[in-house]
Structure formats: C-alpha cells, structure tokens
PDB file of C-alpha atoms in Angstrom:
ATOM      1  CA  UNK A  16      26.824 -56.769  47.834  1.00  0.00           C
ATOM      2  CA  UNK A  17      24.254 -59.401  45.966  1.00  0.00           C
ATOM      3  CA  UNK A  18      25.991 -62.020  44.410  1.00  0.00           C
ATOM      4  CA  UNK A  19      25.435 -62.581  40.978  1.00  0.00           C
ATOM      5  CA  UNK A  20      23.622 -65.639  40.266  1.00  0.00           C
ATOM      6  CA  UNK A  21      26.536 -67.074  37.778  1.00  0.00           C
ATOM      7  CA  UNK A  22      28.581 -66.648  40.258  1.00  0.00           C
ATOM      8  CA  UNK A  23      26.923 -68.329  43.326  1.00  0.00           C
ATOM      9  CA  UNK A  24      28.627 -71.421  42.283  1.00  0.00           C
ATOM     10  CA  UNK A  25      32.445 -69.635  42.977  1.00  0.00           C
ATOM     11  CA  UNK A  26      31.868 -69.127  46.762  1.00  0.00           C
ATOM     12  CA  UNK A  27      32.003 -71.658  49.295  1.00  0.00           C
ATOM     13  CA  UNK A  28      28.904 -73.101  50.972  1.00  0.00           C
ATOM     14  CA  UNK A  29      29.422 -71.467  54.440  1.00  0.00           C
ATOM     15  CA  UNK A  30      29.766 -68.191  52.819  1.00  0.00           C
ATOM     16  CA  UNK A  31      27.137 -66.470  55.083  1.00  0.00           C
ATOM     17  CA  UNK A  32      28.608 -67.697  57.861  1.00  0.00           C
ATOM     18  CA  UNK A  33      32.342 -67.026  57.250  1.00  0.00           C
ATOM     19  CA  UNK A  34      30.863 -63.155  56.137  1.00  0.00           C
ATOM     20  CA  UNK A  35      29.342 -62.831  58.937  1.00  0.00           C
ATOM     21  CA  UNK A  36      32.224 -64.108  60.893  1.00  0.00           C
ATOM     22  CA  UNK A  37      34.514 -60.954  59.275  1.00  0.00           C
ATOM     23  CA  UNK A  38      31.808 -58.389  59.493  1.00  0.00           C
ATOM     24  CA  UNK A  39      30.518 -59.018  63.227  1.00  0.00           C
ATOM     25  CA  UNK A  40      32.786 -60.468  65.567  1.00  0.00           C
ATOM     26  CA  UNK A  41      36.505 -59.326  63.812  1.00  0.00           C
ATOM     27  CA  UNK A  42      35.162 -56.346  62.168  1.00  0.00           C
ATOM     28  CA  UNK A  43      32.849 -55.226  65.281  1.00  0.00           C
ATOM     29  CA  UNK A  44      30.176 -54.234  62.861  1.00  0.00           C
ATOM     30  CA  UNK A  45      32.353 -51.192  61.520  1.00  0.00           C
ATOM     31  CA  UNK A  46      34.585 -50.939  58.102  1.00  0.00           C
ATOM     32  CA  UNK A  47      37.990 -52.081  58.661  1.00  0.00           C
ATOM     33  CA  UNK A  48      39.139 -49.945  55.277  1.00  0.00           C
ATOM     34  CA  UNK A  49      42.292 -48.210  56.322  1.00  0.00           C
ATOM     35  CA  UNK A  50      43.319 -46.630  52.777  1.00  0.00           C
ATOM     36  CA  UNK A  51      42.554 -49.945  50.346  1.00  0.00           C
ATOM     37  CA  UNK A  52      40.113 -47.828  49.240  1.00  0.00           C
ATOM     38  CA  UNK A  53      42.244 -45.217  48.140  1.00  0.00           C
ATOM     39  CA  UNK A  54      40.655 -42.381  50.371  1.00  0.00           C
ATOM     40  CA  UNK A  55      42.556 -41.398  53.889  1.00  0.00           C
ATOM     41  CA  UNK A  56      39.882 -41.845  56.241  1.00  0.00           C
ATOM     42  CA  UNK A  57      39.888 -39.690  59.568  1.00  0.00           C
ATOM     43  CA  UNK A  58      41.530 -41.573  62.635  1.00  0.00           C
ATOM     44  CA  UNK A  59      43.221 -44.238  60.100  1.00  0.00           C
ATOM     45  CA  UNK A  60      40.072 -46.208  59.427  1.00  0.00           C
ATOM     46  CA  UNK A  61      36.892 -45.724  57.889  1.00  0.00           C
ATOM     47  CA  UNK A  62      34.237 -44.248  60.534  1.00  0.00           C
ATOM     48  CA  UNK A  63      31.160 -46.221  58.794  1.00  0.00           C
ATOM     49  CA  UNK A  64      28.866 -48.485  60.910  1.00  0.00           C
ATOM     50  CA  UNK A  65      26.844 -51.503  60.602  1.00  0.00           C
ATOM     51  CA  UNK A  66      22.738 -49.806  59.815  1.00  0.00           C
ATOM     52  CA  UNK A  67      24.510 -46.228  60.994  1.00  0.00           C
ATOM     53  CA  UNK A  68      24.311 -43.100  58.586  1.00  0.00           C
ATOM     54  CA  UNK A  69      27.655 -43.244  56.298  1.00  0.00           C
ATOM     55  CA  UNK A  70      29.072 -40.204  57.445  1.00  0.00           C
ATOM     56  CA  UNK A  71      30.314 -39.281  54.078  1.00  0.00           C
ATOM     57  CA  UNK A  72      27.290 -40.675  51.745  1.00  0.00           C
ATOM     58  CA  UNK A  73      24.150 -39.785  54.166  1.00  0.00           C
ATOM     59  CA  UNK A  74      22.948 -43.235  53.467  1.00  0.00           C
ATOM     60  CA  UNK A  75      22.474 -46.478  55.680  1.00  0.00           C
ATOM     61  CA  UNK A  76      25.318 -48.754  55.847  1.00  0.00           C
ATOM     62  CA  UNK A  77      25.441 -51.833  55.103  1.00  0.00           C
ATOM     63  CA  UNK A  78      28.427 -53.913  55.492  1.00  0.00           C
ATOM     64  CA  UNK A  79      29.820 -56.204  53.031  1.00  0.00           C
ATOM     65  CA  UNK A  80      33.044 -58.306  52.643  1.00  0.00           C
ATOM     66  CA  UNK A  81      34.868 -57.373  49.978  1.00  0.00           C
ATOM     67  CA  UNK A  82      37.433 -59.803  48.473  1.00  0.00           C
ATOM     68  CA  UNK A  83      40.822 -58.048  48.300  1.00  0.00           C
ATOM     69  CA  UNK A  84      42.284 -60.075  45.644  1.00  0.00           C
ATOM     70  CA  UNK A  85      38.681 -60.510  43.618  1.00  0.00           C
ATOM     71  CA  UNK A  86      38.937 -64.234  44.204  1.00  0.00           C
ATOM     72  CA  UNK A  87      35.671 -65.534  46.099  1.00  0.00           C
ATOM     73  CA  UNK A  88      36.998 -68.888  46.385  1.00  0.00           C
ATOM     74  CA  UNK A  89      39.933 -67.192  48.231  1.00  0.00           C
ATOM     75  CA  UNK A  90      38.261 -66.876  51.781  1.00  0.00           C
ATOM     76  CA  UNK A  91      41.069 -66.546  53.850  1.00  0.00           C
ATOM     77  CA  UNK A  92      41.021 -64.335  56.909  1.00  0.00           C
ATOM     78  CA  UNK A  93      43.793 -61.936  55.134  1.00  0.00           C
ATOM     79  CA  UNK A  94      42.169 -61.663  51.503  1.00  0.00           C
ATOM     80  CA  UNK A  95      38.409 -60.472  53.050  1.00  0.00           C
ATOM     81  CA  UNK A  96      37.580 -57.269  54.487  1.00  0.00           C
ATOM     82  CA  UNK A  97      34.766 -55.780  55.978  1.00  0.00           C
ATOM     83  CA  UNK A  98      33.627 -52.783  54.000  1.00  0.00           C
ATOM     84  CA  UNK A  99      31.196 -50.165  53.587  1.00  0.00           C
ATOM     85  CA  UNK A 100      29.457 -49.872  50.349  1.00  0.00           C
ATOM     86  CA  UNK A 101      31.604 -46.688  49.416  1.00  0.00           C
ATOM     87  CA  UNK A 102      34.855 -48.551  50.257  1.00  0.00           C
ATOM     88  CA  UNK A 103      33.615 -52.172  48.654  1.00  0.00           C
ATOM     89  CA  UNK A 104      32.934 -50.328  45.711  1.00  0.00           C
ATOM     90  CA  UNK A 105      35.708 -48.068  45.444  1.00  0.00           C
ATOM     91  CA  UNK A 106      38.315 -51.221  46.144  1.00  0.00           C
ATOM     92  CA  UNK A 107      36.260 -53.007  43.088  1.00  0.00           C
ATOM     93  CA  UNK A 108      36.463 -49.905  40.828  1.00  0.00           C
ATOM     94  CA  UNK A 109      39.262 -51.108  38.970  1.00  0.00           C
ATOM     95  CA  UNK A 110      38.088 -54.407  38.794  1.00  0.00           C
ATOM     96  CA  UNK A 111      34.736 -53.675  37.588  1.00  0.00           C
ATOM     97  CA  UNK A 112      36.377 -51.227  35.294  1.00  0.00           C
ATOM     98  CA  UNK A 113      38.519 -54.510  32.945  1.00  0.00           C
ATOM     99  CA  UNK A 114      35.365 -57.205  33.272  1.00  0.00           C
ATOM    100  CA  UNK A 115      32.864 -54.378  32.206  1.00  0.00           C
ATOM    101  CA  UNK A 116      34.973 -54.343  28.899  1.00  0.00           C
ATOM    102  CA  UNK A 117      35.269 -58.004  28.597  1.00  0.00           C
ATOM    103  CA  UNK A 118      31.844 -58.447  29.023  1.00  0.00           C
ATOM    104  CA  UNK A 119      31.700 -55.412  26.733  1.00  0.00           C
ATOM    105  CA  UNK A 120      33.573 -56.990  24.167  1.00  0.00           C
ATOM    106  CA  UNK A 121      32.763 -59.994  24.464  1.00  0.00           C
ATOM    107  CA  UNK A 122      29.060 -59.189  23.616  1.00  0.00           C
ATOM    108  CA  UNK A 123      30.237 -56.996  20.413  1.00  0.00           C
ATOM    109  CA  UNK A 124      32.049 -59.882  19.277  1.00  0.00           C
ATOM    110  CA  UNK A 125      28.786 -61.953  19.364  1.00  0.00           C
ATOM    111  CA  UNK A 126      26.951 -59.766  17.377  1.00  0.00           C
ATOM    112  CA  UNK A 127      29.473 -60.059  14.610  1.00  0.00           C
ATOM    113  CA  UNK A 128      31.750 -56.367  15.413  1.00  0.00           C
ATOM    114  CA  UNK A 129      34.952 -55.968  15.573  1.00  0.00           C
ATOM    115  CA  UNK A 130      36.904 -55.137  19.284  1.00  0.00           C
ATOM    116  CA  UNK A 131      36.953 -51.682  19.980  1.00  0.00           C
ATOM    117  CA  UNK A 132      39.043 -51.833  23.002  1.00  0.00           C
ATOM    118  CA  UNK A 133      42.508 -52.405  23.033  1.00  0.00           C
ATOM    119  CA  UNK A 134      44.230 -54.511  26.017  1.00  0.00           C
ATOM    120  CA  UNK A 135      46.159 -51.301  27.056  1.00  0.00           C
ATOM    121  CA  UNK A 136      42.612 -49.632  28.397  1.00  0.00           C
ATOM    122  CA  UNK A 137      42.285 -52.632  30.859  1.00  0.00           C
ATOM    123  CA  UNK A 138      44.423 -51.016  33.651  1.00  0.00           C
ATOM    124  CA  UNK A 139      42.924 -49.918  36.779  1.00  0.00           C
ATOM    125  CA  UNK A 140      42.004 -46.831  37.545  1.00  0.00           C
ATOM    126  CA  UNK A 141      41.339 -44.873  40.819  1.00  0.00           C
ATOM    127  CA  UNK A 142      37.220 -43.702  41.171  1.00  0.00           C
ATOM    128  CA  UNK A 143      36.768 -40.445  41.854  1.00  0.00           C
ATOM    129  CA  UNK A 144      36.642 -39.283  45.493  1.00  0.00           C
ATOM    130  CA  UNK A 145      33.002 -38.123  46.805  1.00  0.00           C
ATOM    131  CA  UNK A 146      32.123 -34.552  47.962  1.00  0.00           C
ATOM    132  CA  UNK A 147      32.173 -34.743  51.762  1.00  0.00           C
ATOM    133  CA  UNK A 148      29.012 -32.957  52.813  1.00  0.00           C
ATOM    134  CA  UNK A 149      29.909 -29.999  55.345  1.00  0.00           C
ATOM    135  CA  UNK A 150      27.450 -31.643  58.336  1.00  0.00           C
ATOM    136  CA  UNK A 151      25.776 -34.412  57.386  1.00  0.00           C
ATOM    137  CA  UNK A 152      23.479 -34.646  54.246  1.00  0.00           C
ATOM    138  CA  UNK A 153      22.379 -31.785  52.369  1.00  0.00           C
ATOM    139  CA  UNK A 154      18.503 -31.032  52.701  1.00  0.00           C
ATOM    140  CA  UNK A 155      16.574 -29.011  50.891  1.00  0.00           C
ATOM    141  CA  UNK A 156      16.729 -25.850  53.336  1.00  0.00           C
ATOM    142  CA  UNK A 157      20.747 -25.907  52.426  1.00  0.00           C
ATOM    143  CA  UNK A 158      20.029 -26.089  48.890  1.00  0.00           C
ATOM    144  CA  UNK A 159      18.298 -23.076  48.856  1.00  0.00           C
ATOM    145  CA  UNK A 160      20.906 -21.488  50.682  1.00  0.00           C
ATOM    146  CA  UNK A 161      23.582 -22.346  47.516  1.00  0.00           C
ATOM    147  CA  UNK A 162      24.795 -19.623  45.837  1.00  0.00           C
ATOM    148  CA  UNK A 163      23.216 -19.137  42.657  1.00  0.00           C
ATOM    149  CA  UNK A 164      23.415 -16.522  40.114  1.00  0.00           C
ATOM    150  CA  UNK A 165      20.304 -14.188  39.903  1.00  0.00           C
ATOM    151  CA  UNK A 166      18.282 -14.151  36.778  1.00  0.00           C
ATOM    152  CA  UNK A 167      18.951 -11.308  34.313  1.00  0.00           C
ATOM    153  CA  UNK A 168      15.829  -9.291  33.100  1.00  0.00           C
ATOM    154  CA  UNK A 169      16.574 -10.292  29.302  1.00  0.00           C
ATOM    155  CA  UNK A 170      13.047  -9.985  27.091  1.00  0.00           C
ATOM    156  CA  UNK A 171      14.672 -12.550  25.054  1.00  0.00           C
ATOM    157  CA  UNK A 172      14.839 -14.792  28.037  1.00  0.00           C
ATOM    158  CA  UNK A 173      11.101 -14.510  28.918  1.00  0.00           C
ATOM    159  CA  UNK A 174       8.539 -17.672  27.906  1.00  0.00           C
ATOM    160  CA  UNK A 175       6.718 -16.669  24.397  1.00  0.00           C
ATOM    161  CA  UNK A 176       3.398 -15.653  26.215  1.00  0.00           C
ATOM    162  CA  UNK A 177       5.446 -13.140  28.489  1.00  0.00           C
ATOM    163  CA  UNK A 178       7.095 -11.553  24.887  1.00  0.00           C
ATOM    164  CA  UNK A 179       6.226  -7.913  23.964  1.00  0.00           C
ATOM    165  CA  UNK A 180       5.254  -7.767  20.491  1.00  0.00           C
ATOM    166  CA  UNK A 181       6.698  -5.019  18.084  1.00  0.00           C
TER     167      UNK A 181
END
C-alpha cells in the first residue's frame, strides 16, 4: 500500500528493503494471513500470490506488509506481515475506521462545528466478508446466465412513445 506522504517521515530509511525482506524471502512471495484478517482461509493460510490472480477478488496481487500493531516505526519481524490487498485492508479496517473520524472531526472542528461523533463509535469493527465467486471471476457470459425476473407486459410500464392513447 502507498504511503502517505505525511507519513513517510514515520518509517525507517531501509523500509524497502526490510519489506521486501518479509514479503520475498520469509513470506515466499505468498500472504502469510492465517485468520488476522478475520476470514478462515482454506488450508490455514491465505492462498494469494505475489502478481497471481487473488483467488477470491479476480484481481492481481500485490503484496504488501501490513503493520499488525499500526505502528510503522515498529518493524520488528513479529509486528509485520505479508499480506494481500484483501487481507492488508481487512486487518486495517478497524483502524481506518477511528482515524477516518478523527480526521473527520477534526476537520468539522476547523470549520467552526460542533463534534458529531462520540468516543464510544471509535471501536473497531469487523469489514464485511466478500462474495467468493463460484470459479474464478464472473464474466459477462455468467451474468447473463443470473437469474432475473422477466419483464411484465404492463402498458403503464412502456416508454411514453410506446403508450396507447385513449
């Protein structure tokens, strides 16, 4: 994941290297999420590789190391993880959850409102849990194969120029 540019200044100089470190030679270019995600990935660890297809998002993967405790100054072997984008962002969820309202907040109270949030809504909170796709990514021959209702033949329902006149 980018780092935010006010934040560059938080993360050591030898971050590339020490992410690269966790992603390619412990990680082996695959997510090591085993559940901090909150999802109970097949075999006991998350199945995404390195510039594979995600098999649950149908998109490329890119790996990322996710900090566990949401410290980047805290690179210790134990606090990083290599992570998919669906797992980096579902461990974050929480946390982006409470700084969104800060920032939130924060911004209201600059403009001269009153806080609209109180303390007790900055708890963390599970995301919610993609569809898995069936086999693979859905393409537009399997959408047309969806179920949907058929039209009724309502003269109400018909564009104006269609309309019989009375």
């Amino acid at each position: 994941m980018p780092i935010r540019p006010e934040n560059l200044h938080r993360y050591p100089r030898d971050w590339p290297e020490i992410s690269a470190r966790i992603r390619f030679e412990r990680a082996g270019g695959r997510c090591e999420c085993t559940g901090q995600c909150g999802l109970a990935h097949p075999g006991g660890r998350c199945p995404a590789v390195h510039e594979q297809i995600h098999p649950d998002t149908g998109s490329v993967v890119g790996l990322t190391t996710a900090h566990l405790n949401h410290q980047p100054e805290d690179v210790r072997d134990e606090n990083l993880l290599a992570a998919c984008q669906l797992c980096h962002l579902r461990i974050d969820h929480g946390h982006h959850r409470v700084t969104r309202s800060i920032t939130l907040a924060a911004r209201a109270a600059a403009a001269g409102q009153l806080g609209f949030l109180p303390e007790t809504d900055l708890v963390r909170t599970e995301p919610p849990t993609p569809p898995r796709p069936a086999q693979g990514r859905a393409t537009t021959a399997t959408l047309h194969q969806l179920p949907f209702p058929e039209p009724e033949e309502d003269e109400d329902a018909l564009p104006c120029s269609s309309r019989r006149i009375h």
